[in-house]
Amino acid sequence: MPFFIYRELREHSPGGGGRNYSTMKIGVVGCGAVGSYYGAQLGRTDAEVWFLLRSDYDVVRERGVWIHSPRGDWHARPQCAAHPEEIGVCDLVLVALKTTANHVLPELLPPLIGPHTTVLTLQNGLGNEAALARVIPARQILGGLCFVCLNRVAPGVIQHTDHGQIVLGEYERPPEARTFALAERFQRAGVPCEVTPDLARAHWEKLVWNIPFNGLGVAGIAGFDAVIRGEYPPQSGTPTGRCLPTDTLLADPRWAGLVRELMEEVIAAASALGLPVAASHADKLLALTRTMGAYRASTLQDFEKGLPLELDSLFREPLRQGQAAGVAMPRLQAMCRVLEKLTS
Amino acid sequence: MPFFIYRELREHSPGGGGRNYSTMKIGVVGCGAVGSYYGAQLGRTDAEVWFLLRSDYDVVRERGVWIHSPRGDWHARPQCAAHPEEIGVCDLVLVALKTTANHVLPELLPPLIGPHTTVLTLQNGLGNEAALARVIPARQILGGLCFVCLNRVAPGVIQHTDHGQIVLGEYERPPEARTFALAERFQRAGVPCEVTPDLARAHWEKLVWNIPFNGLGVAGIAGFDAVIRGEYPPQSGTPTGRCLPTDTLLADPRWAGLVRELMEEVIAAASALGLPVAASHADKLLALTRTMGAYRASTLQDFEKGLPLELDSLFREPLRQGQAAGVAMPRLQAMCRVLEKLTS
């Protein structure tokens, strides 16, 4: 039997053929760019997708969500709720709040959670699964790393610029059947998705790049000497007065050296936490990043738009975990001080 | 962090990054075309692949396996064993024996099986998982439907003509983490692979097409009247004297009607077994098959080469299961008699 015949038969079988995955009820908490984009994508599978909305409630309820993308514009019509009680218990909850809003989780999540609900945080950096674990059982938690360029350009309007991959893992556990099934659902929704056997390691691997390029990209405003000394306003040296994209950082040997030192601190912290990353990766990442031209890491974009920076999850929590594992991380500590003062 | 940076870092992390799947020990039992092809493909992942060989042992041990394919020729060097004891316990065993050789399973399998071994049968038709379940615990058994055009053209030489998809399912259970992990491994090996939630249903869906086109393609030699009456040599009517490819069957309204009646019998049997297939699928499959031109189903090719036909798994076992569920299947019964007499 040729495969196309099987596929045809299967896809129109009563009760579904080769894939099961009955209609899944999905709640999206945090309907900014990330939540709206991935929630709308999942709505392309056999899913009932609910958006929990505040300021955008009226617009999205009336007009749905538009995704503008170089791959084509498209439209989604999620169910809309202003309160989690209107949604009720879900099979899957996507958490895509800014991590600066994690304190509202104990208020928003409980109505959505039953004993079989899976909660997937798509938030940046470290500590978000742990924040969920203070509200729901750890075994219900997954984390996803997003590699995507998105902007919420207006209520209900998301600009997708590039990419979209998700790397999915279980919180403090190896992958399970549901991990692979969810990855498969994302794939069916058009979202390239991989499963990582070790979510903590995946987070740290991402941080090796994100901490220097997201951090120095903004802290660089203060000038090199200030970033080294952890002071702002600078007592000496020259503030650059502007965010520094990757090519600017790498064109200056002093900044490039600091990028490498930060990478080495993060690698040392990861290794101390039992997540070994080869020291040679710093060189490799520097070389790869040189191929990218003037890349503006997401923190730069947030800062320039006046949005709050996710300092805790991207910088302070890695610093805390590294220091708790006995790695001093002085460069990261100084950079954190500058970022705090720049944004306070 | 751009995804290509993450991927680069991950793939070269000590201990492996985003995918785990440590080196898997894979034993292949039945190293004809199917076993050699998929075994060699899996050898492209981090796997230690053992071929259990009889007649081809010397050739494959010396020269490995060549896969000739329109996608490019390539070469694999599996470990070779003449006895299963040389291989020992595997993580995964592929069973790709002709189903006519299933009686050797109790002799060949036990040395390869530990409590955590997964056994995947890639054999044709019904009853192969059940045959395994007489030797090993049911929970260790998976079945895979292959959609591939392969020929073993010489010892250690496999001609791949087209396709290659596998549809994977657990025996009498829904998919598990390992099901998805194995599908993912096949994908990484370059084999398109899907997971079915219901292996029994997938088998029957395939049979709706395979029983008429594989069966009548060969039985048609006896002529229409003989196939209707289940007799050979024919007492009346004109034997065609040759195998009938799909287009020949569909060009003759009598044969096309019989194709449809066989499909309807198989659909009725599947439905009686709790695996509903819409009756309208017969029409759809007929229409789709008309688009294919002169397709020679695999049973025709085997018959013309003088190879034994898999009558039990392709025809007799579906007949037995259908009748046990209260569906008479007279057309299939008559066709089986002709096939038996043609090949005895």
XYZ file of C-alpha atoms in Angstrom:
688
model
C 0.000 0.000 0.000
C 1.476 3.346 -0.960
C 1.805 5.743 1.954
C -0.318 8.484 0.409
C -3.229 6.058 0.313
C -2.758 5.188 3.981
C -2.504 8.844 4.912
C -5.682 9.688 3.026
C -7.618 6.883 4.652
C -6.259 7.623 8.097
C -6.916 11.328 8.122
C -10.565 10.858 7.358
C -11.271 7.885 9.578
C -14.089 8.333 12.065
C -12.544 8.966 15.443
C -9.289 9.957 13.826
C -6.742 7.647 12.363
C -2.993 7.840 12.698
C -2.930 10.651 15.229
C -5.170 10.769 18.215
C -4.734 13.766 20.431
C -8.360 14.573 20.978
C -9.348 18.196 21.275
C -7.156 19.799 23.884
C -8.317 22.685 26.032
C -5.504 25.201 26.215
C -5.365 28.307 28.385
C -2.894 31.087 27.638
C -1.807 33.219 30.587
C 0.143 36.249 29.464
C -1.122 37.178 26.018
C 1.680 39.417 24.899
C 3.662 38.551 21.819
C 4.898 35.123 22.916
C 1.619 33.891 24.420
C -0.499 35.184 21.555
C 1.792 33.773 18.910
C 2.157 30.261 20.294
C -1.444 30.146 21.513
C -2.682 31.088 18.063
C -0.395 28.495 16.482
C -1.729 25.754 18.753
C -5.228 26.823 17.745
C -4.398 25.447 14.311
C -4.468 21.934 15.790
C -7.565 20.293 17.217
C -7.592 22.522 20.270
C -9.923 24.861 22.119
C -7.688 27.814 22.928
C -8.580 30.377 25.595
C -6.748 33.674 26.020
C -6.807 35.226 29.480
C -6.773 38.940 28.726
C -6.836 42.231 30.589
C -6.157 45.396 28.605
C -6.602 43.731 25.213
C -9.800 41.869 26.105
C -12.246 43.969 24.087
C -10.098 44.171 20.983
C -9.208 40.479 20.843
C -12.732 39.399 21.669
C -14.056 41.489 18.804
C -11.366 41.077 16.187
C -9.309 38.056 17.215
C -5.550 38.067 16.803
C -3.635 38.972 13.685
C -0.195 37.486 13.172
C 1.839 39.385 10.624
C 4.721 37.276 9.437
C 7.087 37.193 6.478
C 5.677 33.682 5.972
C 2.238 35.183 5.449
C -0.294 37.034 7.595
C -2.965 35.037 9.340
C -5.758 35.393 11.806
C -6.861 33.430 14.870
C -10.030 33.548 16.906
C -9.303 32.314 20.406
C -11.932 32.160 23.122
C -11.484 35.206 25.344
C -11.787 35.477 29.116
C -11.196 38.315 31.536
C -10.996 36.011 34.559
C -9.507 32.537 34.873
C -12.767 31.213 36.350
C -14.423 31.742 32.940
C -11.920 29.324 31.429
C -11.880 26.628 34.071
C -9.640 23.572 34.145
C -7.444 23.127 31.054
C -5.445 20.252 29.621
C -2.566 22.607 28.936
C -1.744 26.079 30.252
C 0.850 28.212 28.473
C 2.448 30.726 30.817
C 3.970 33.586 28.865
C 3.803 36.441 31.334
C 6.760 38.739 31.610
C 8.752 37.185 34.435
C 8.443 40.491 36.256
C 4.761 39.557 36.724
C 5.328 36.103 38.220
C 3.874 37.301 41.518
C 0.361 37.119 39.980
C 0.647 33.396 39.248
C -0.869 32.286 42.592
C -3.909 34.383 41.754
C -4.331 33.487 38.074
C -3.426 29.826 37.844
C -5.506 27.802 40.324
C -8.850 27.968 38.450
C -7.107 26.573 35.357
C -5.427 23.639 37.041
C -6.747 20.137 37.596
C -4.789 17.034 38.541
C -4.064 16.273 34.867
C -3.265 19.790 33.686
C 0.145 20.358 32.155
C 1.611 23.838 32.637
C 4.259 25.003 30.195
C 6.215 28.158 30.947
C 7.617 29.841 27.850
C 9.237 32.588 29.892
C 12.809 33.815 29.722
C 15.638 32.689 31.905
C 15.892 30.806 35.179
C 13.469 30.336 38.049
C 10.147 30.310 36.235
C 9.468 26.608 36.684
C 10.371 27.053 40.354
C 7.894 29.934 40.600
C 5.197 27.651 39.190
C 6.188 24.888 41.593
C 5.183 27.145 44.452
C 1.624 27.078 43.065
C 1.189 23.657 41.436
C 2.817 20.218 41.795
C 6.235 19.963 40.155
C 5.224 16.945 38.082
C 2.715 19.104 36.169
C 5.366 21.599 35.019
C 7.259 21.827 31.749
C 9.538 24.546 30.498
C 10.045 25.685 26.935
C 12.879 27.780 25.539
C 11.668 29.992 22.714
C 13.894 31.086 19.878
C 11.717 33.596 18.125
C 11.576 37.247 17.094
C 8.159 38.705 17.962
C 6.634 42.092 18.705
C 3.198 42.994 19.953
C 2.670 46.044 17.753
C -0.914 46.810 18.876
C -3.677 45.078 20.851
C -4.376 41.836 19.002
C -1.625 42.418 16.463
C 1.619 40.464 16.658
C 4.521 40.990 14.308
C 6.490 37.797 13.764
C 9.889 38.657 12.331
C 11.799 35.407 12.318
C 12.279 31.909 13.693
C 9.995 30.285 16.236
C 11.675 27.140 17.555
C 10.780 25.765 20.968
C 12.954 23.433 23.022
C 10.766 21.582 25.472
C 11.649 19.800 28.691
C 10.158 18.510 31.908
C 10.911 20.348 35.150
C 13.434 18.295 37.127
C 12.505 15.100 35.263
C 13.453 13.426 31.984
C 10.976 13.623 29.089
C 7.749 11.674 29.332
C 5.173 10.523 26.819
C 3.332 13.829 27.179
C 6.540 15.768 26.442
C 6.909 14.098 23.074
C 3.177 14.307 22.387
C 3.247 18.048 23.073
C 6.323 18.506 20.884
C 4.486 16.632 18.174
C 1.484 18.928 18.580
C 3.696 22.009 18.234
C 5.200 20.484 15.110
C 1.748 19.884 13.682
C 0.939 23.512 14.494
C 3.910 24.574 12.376
C 6.215 25.287 15.320
C 9.566 23.491 15.082
C 9.905 21.820 18.449
C 12.524 19.637 20.059
C 12.572 17.772 23.335
C 15.517 18.244 25.655
C 16.402 15.485 28.105
C 17.626 18.070 30.601
C 15.744 21.341 30.867
C 18.110 22.896 33.415
C 21.043 22.275 31.140
C 19.188 23.729 28.163
C 18.472 26.883 30.180
C 22.135 27.268 31.106
C 23.288 26.611 27.560
C 21.077 29.447 26.414
C 22.347 31.702 29.209
C 25.975 31.289 28.120
C 25.067 33.504 25.174
C 22.190 35.512 26.584
C 23.918 36.817 29.696
C 26.769 38.596 27.919
C 24.931 39.758 24.823
C 21.639 40.737 26.454
C 23.365 42.092 29.538
C 26.256 44.041 28.060
C 24.061 45.191 25.194
C 22.158 47.324 27.710
C 24.740 47.807 30.477
C 27.161 49.016 27.801
C 25.336 52.343 27.881
C 27.290 53.039 31.069
C 30.659 52.567 29.376
C 33.281 49.879 29.857
C 34.862 51.078 33.104
C 31.495 51.441 34.817
C 30.428 47.912 33.818
C 33.662 46.477 35.172
C 33.274 48.361 38.440
C 29.540 47.890 38.701
C 28.769 51.562 39.008
C 26.255 53.891 37.438
C 26.359 56.767 36.814
C 30.006 56.177 35.848
C 32.633 57.718 38.129
C 35.209 57.568 35.344
C 35.528 56.498 31.728
C 33.154 57.418 28.957
C 29.549 56.234 28.867
C 28.612 55.118 25.373
C 25.100 56.395 25.948
C 23.528 53.754 23.720
C 22.747 50.058 23.578
C 25.428 47.925 21.978
C 24.423 45.291 19.392
C 26.535 42.177 19.049
C 28.831 43.494 16.326
C 29.686 46.618 18.311
C 30.560 44.545 21.359
C 32.744 42.185 19.353
C 34.516 44.920 17.395
C 36.088 46.291 20.593
C 38.685 43.968 22.152
C 37.827 45.160 25.657
C 34.111 44.424 25.292
C 34.846 41.174 23.456
C 37.131 40.162 26.317
C 34.379 40.938 28.815
C 31.856 38.923 26.763
C 34.244 35.990 26.997
C 34.802 36.440 30.742
C 31.049 36.482 31.341
C 30.657 33.353 29.232
C 33.377 31.680 31.257
C 31.642 32.629 34.496
C 28.352 31.157 33.262
C 30.115 28.004 32.054
C 31.832 27.679 35.428
C 28.519 28.101 37.257
C 26.779 25.542 35.031
C 29.611 23.080 35.583
C 29.482 23.620 39.328
C 25.763 22.827 39.128
C 26.513 19.503 37.438
C 25.746 20.738 33.923
C 29.152 20.671 32.248
C 29.701 22.901 29.238
C 33.105 22.777 27.529
C 35.155 25.935 28.123
C 35.958 25.935 24.401
C 32.379 26.945 23.736
C 33.158 30.533 24.587
C 35.480 30.746 21.579
C 32.995 28.967 19.366
C 30.117 31.238 20.368
C 32.226 34.322 19.806
C 33.132 33.102 16.322
C 29.537 32.215 15.475
C 28.217 35.511 16.750
C 30.679 37.383 14.546
C 28.888 35.834 11.578
C 25.578 37.415 12.597
C 26.239 41.075 11.946
C 24.481 43.676 14.109
C 22.093 41.491 16.125
C 20.032 43.343 18.745
C 19.302 40.928 21.587
C 15.777 41.110 22.971
C 16.757 42.920 26.159
C 18.090 45.817 24.099
C 14.789 46.056 22.287
C 12.832 46.021 25.544
C 15.066 48.681 27.082
C 14.782 50.977 24.096
C 10.997 50.668 24.216
C 10.952 51.496 27.902
C 9.652 48.027 28.830
C 10.667 46.476 32.151
C 13.722 44.221 31.892
C 13.598 40.668 33.197
C 16.616 41.189 35.428
C 15.706 38.475 37.924
C 15.279 35.569 35.556
C 17.989 36.538 33.079
C 20.738 37.772 35.402
C 20.066 37.702 39.141
C 18.817 34.131 39.415
C 21.774 32.706 37.433
C 24.071 34.774 39.675
C 22.335 33.461 42.775
C 22.522 29.855 41.637
C 26.150 30.173 40.558
C 27.185 31.744 43.836
C 25.235 29.132 45.792
C 27.297 26.523 43.908
C 30.499 28.282 44.965
C 31.300 30.258 41.800
C 31.900 33.941 42.533
C 30.857 35.420 39.124
C 32.256 38.918 39.813
C 31.725 40.160 36.243
C 28.063 39.157 36.301
C 27.630 40.672 39.746
C 29.035 44.015 38.589
C 26.954 43.979 35.412
C 23.826 43.260 37.446
C 24.482 46.323 39.583
C 24.732 48.510 36.498
C 21.549 47.066 35.004
C 19.684 47.625 38.268
C 20.783 51.227 38.444
C 20.068 51.863 34.779
C 16.505 50.656 35.185
C 15.642 51.906 38.645
C 19.912 33.894 21.616
C 19.502 32.807 18.013
C 18.573 29.162 17.635
C 21.541 28.234 15.465
C 23.822 29.295 18.301
C 21.925 27.125 20.772
C 21.997 24.200 18.387
C 25.717 24.532 17.853
C 26.430 24.694 21.556
C 24.084 21.858 22.366
C 25.325 19.435 19.773
C 28.872 19.664 21.008
C 28.203 19.696 24.730
C 29.991 17.025 26.718
C 27.489 14.314 27.497
C 25.233 15.536 24.722
C 23.001 18.536 24.753
C 19.456 18.873 23.566
C 18.937 15.235 22.674
C 19.947 12.489 24.949
C 19.404 9.018 23.613
C 22.702 7.513 24.607
C 24.147 4.868 22.332
C 21.488 2.278 21.712
C 22.299 -1.348 21.082
C 20.115 -2.566 18.244
C 19.770 -6.121 17.006
C 18.271 -6.868 13.585
C 16.602 -10.250 13.153
C 15.770 -10.951 9.543
C 18.328 -9.115 7.431
C 16.548 -9.152 4.117
C 15.674 -5.920 2.396
C 13.542 -4.398 5.169
C 15.772 -5.357 8.094
C 18.976 -4.351 6.322
C 17.570 -1.048 5.150
C 16.110 0.147 8.450
C 18.945 -1.356 10.478
C 21.484 0.481 8.344
C 19.492 3.696 8.644
C 19.407 3.438 12.443
C 23.166 2.917 12.339
C 23.399 6.546 11.240
C 22.301 7.582 14.748
C 24.332 6.988 17.876
C 23.666 3.260 17.825
C 25.553 -0.004 17.882
C 23.753 -2.062 15.267
C 24.083 -5.851 15.065
C 22.849 -7.902 12.130
C 21.937 -11.519 12.832
C 22.845 -13.268 9.579
C 22.817 -16.743 8.100
C 23.476 -17.082 4.372
C 24.815 -13.531 3.964
C 27.101 -13.611 7.022
C 30.433 -13.818 5.212
C 29.602 -11.200 2.611
C 28.165 -8.632 5.026
C 30.923 -9.194 7.579
C 33.530 -8.559 4.916
C 31.919 -5.842 2.846
C 29.117 -4.388 4.960
C 25.825 -3.409 3.389
C 25.342 -1.260 0.333
C 22.119 0.671 -0.055
C 21.503 1.775 -3.617
C 18.909 4.505 -3.689
C 17.777 7.243 -6.045
C 18.611 9.551 -3.131
C 22.235 8.400 -3.336
C 24.104 5.175 -2.676
C 25.577 4.618 0.740
C 27.320 2.030 2.809
C 26.878 0.716 6.347
C 29.078 -1.478 8.477
C 26.938 -3.230 11.059
C 28.362 -5.671 13.578
C 27.697 -9.181 12.305
C 26.681 -12.279 14.229
C 25.780 -15.788 13.151
C 24.109 -16.628 16.468
C 22.017 -14.425 18.755
C 24.256 -15.293 21.725
C 27.076 -13.323 20.079
C 24.881 -10.227 20.204
C 23.412 -10.564 23.679
C 20.792 -8.318 25.251
C 19.793 -5.306 23.114
C 17.958 -2.070 23.821
C 15.971 -2.510 20.621
C 15.379 -5.530 18.401
C 14.019 -5.050 14.886
C 12.179 -8.116 13.652
C 11.990 -8.150 9.864
C 11.769 -11.831 9.090
C 9.378 -12.964 6.417
C 6.272 -13.804 8.421
C 6.500 -17.297 7.002
C 9.536 -17.714 9.271
C 7.876 -16.599 12.509
C 8.258 -20.122 13.902
C 11.983 -19.443 14.455
C 11.318 -16.521 16.799
C 11.303 -18.644 19.989
C 14.760 -19.850 19.045
C 16.304 -16.557 17.892
C 14.895 -13.942 20.228
C 15.560 -14.945 23.854
C 19.307 -14.213 23.929
C 18.573 -10.675 22.698
C 15.890 -9.837 25.250
C 16.282 -8.317 28.698
C 13.588 -6.760 30.848
C 14.121 -3.357 29.191
C 14.416 -4.499 25.591
C 11.924 -3.085 23.098
C 11.050 -5.357 20.185
C 9.707 -3.762 17.029
C 8.217 -5.959 14.324
C 8.346 -4.395 10.872
C 6.608 -7.385 9.295
C 3.616 -7.397 6.982
C 0.028 -7.875 8.008
C -1.693 -9.150 11.135
C -0.577 -11.449 13.906
C 3.114 -10.637 14.131
C 2.909 -8.796 17.428
C 0.852 -11.719 18.758
C 3.551 -14.127 17.581
C 6.109 -12.096 19.528
C 3.846 -12.050 22.568
C 4.167 -15.816 22.748
C 7.906 -15.331 23.338
C 8.265 -12.043 25.217
C 6.034 -9.879 27.448
C 3.432 -7.883 25.528
C 4.555 -4.595 27.076
C 7.926 -4.914 25.307
C 6.352 -5.130 21.838
C 5.842 -2.447 19.207
C 4.677 -2.789 15.654
C 5.686 -0.695 12.678
C 3.960 -0.440 9.309
C 6.474 0.126 6.532
C 5.644 2.003 3.374
C 8.723 1.400 1.310
C 9.882 -0.114 -1.975
C 12.962 -2.288 -1.394
C 14.697 -5.239 -3.022
C 17.578 -7.351 -1.800
C 19.395 -7.666 -5.124
C 22.408 -9.623 -3.827
C 23.918 -10.539 -0.448
C 24.651 -7.241 1.277
C 23.132 -5.175 -1.530
C 19.736 -3.518 -1.074
C 18.000 -1.558 -3.797
C 15.816 1.194 -2.372
C 13.376 2.353 -5.029
C 11.061 4.725 -3.245
C 9.480 5.948 -0.007
C 10.375 4.614 3.429
C 7.800 5.846 5.937
C 7.161 3.947 9.136
C 4.003 4.208 11.242
C 4.823 3.111 14.763
C 2.544 1.917 17.543
C 2.520 0.006 20.802
C 1.009 -3.474 20.873
C -2.388 -3.246 22.588
C -1.454 -0.005 24.359
C -1.436 3.708 23.540
C 1.887 5.360 22.712
C 4.423 5.815 25.472
C 7.469 7.994 25.923
C 9.604 5.334 24.258
C 7.287 5.253 21.240
C 7.849 8.919 20.550
C 11.554 8.639 21.372
C 11.917 5.812 18.858
C 9.959 7.750 16.233
C 12.273 10.654 16.864
C 15.291 8.377 16.403
C 13.945 7.113 13.083
C 13.410 10.716 12.023
C 16.980 11.559 12.954
C 18.079 8.544 10.912
C 16.308 10.042 7.902
C 13.275 7.753 8.096
C 9.951 9.632 8.128
C 8.147 8.168 11.108
C 4.775 8.758 12.699
C 3.229 7.426 15.865
C -0.217 5.881 15.705
C -2.389 5.867 18.821
C -3.938 2.574 17.739
C -1.731 0.013 16.072
C -4.530 -2.485 15.412
C -6.522 0.141 13.600
C -3.506 1.189 11.549
C -2.990 -2.436 10.494
C -6.613 -2.745 9.377
C -6.517 0.579 7.555
C -3.570 -0.711 5.576
C -5.329 -4.011 4.904
C -8.340 -2.293 3.311
C -6.072 -1.584 0.359
C -3.577 -4.419 0.628
C -6.029 -7.307 0.695
C -7.698 -6.567 -2.642
C -4.702 -5.269 -4.545
C -2.091 -7.684 -3.217
C -4.530 -10.597 -3.205
C -6.295 -10.167 -6.533
C -3.052 -9.086 -8.163
C -1.826 -12.671 -7.742
C -5.098 -14.631 -7.555
C -6.144 -12.925 -10.784
C -3.900 -15.380 -12.599
C -6.696 -17.912 -12.116
C -9.283 -15.745 -13.883
C -12.323 -13.972 -12.513
C -14.715 -16.916 -12.244
C -12.177 -19.033 -10.387
C -11.466 -16.266 -7.866
C -15.190 -15.833 -7.204
C -15.654 -19.560 -6.713
C -12.396 -20.104 -4.872
C -11.136 -22.793 -7.206
C -7.851 -23.489 -8.936
C -7.212 -24.775 -11.491
C -10.318 -23.020 -12.885
C -13.281 -25.272 -13.734
C -14.689 -22.625 -16.034
C -13.873 -19.160 -17.324
C -10.517 -18.069 -18.695
C -7.405 -17.835 -16.528
C -5.502 -14.645 -17.250
C -2.247 -16.492 -16.650
C -0.498 -13.421 -15.293
C -0.402 -11.128 -12.270
C -2.669 -8.105 -12.482
C -1.315 -4.689 -11.506
C -3.683 -2.089 -10.077
C -4.562 -0.448 -13.392
C -5.501 -3.760 -15.003
C -7.770 -4.628 -12.086
C -9.459 -1.234 -12.155
C -9.920 -1.153 -15.946
C -12.238 -4.187 -15.821
C -15.591 -3.464 -14.132
C -15.840 -7.020 -12.838
C -12.433 -6.925 -11.141
C -13.034 -3.368 -9.912
C -16.324 -4.525 -8.409
C -14.557 -7.380 -6.667
C -11.889 -5.005 -5.347
C -14.684 -2.950 -3.845
C -16.436 -5.973 -2.354
C -13.199 -7.114 -0.720
C -12.659 -3.611 0.669
C -16.174 -3.645 2.065
C -15.556 -7.000 3.721
C -12.380 -5.716 5.341
C -14.124 -2.519 6.464
C -16.957 -4.603 7.932
C -14.496 -6.814 9.771
C -12.575 -3.836 11.145
C -15.802 -2.233 12.305
C -16.921 -5.462 13.973
C -13.588 -5.461 15.800
C -14.263 -1.975 17.148
C -12.089 -0.183 14.588
C -14.632 1.742 12.521
C -13.665 2.738 8.986
C -16.201 4.706 6.946
C -17.702 2.640 4.125
C -17.135 5.615 1.813
C -13.429 4.881 1.975
C -13.798 2.129 -0.588
C -14.807 4.703 -3.207
C -12.057 7.043 -2.142
C -9.376 4.372 -2.298
C -10.552 3.243 -5.720
C -10.365 6.813 -6.996
C -6.930 7.389 -5.483
C -5.585 4.126 -6.835
C -6.714 5.063 -10.340
C -4.277 7.981 -10.117
C -1.345 5.625 -9.578
C -1.054 3.949 -12.964
C 0.233 0.375 -13.134
C 1.325 -0.219 -9.538
C 2.598 -3.733 -8.802
C 1.828 -4.519 -5.160
C 4.597 -6.305 -3.277
C 2.871 -9.688 -3.283
C 2.919 -9.694 -7.097
C 6.633 -9.036 -7.069
C 7.253 -11.842 -4.577
C 5.143 -14.261 -6.579
C 6.882 -13.468 -9.836
C 10.258 -14.040 -8.187
C 9.100 -17.361 -6.803
C 9.372 -16.160 -3.195
C 6.964 -17.538 -0.581
C 3.867 -15.394 -0.089
C 2.872 -14.194 3.367
C -0.593 -15.694 3.090
C -1.129 -16.067 6.824
C -0.396 -12.526 7.909
C -1.843 -10.756 4.863
C -4.974 -12.815 4.209
C -5.706 -15.741 6.516
C -5.291 -13.946 9.820
C -7.565 -11.028 8.776
C -10.095 -13.631 7.588
C -9.835 -15.499 10.878
C -10.244 -12.318 12.951
C -13.126 -11.077 10.820
C -14.965 -14.373 11.030
C -14.342 -14.587 14.774
C -16.020 -11.164 15.016
C -19.021 -12.508 13.086
C -18.271 -11.177 9.595
C -18.416 -13.929 6.985
C -16.007 -12.422 4.383
C -16.899 -14.872 1.574
C -14.902 -13.020 -1.103
C -11.759 -13.067 1.009
C -12.327 -16.722 1.873
C -12.602 -17.689 -1.801
C -9.577 -15.608 -2.753
C -7.538 -17.258 0.015
C -8.355 -20.675 -1.385
C -7.098 -19.651 -4.819
C -3.907 -18.175 -3.381
C -3.264 -21.323 -1.369
C -3.687 -23.539 -4.395
C -1.615 -21.249 -6.617
C 1.298 -21.416 -4.206
C 1.077 -24.989 -2.971
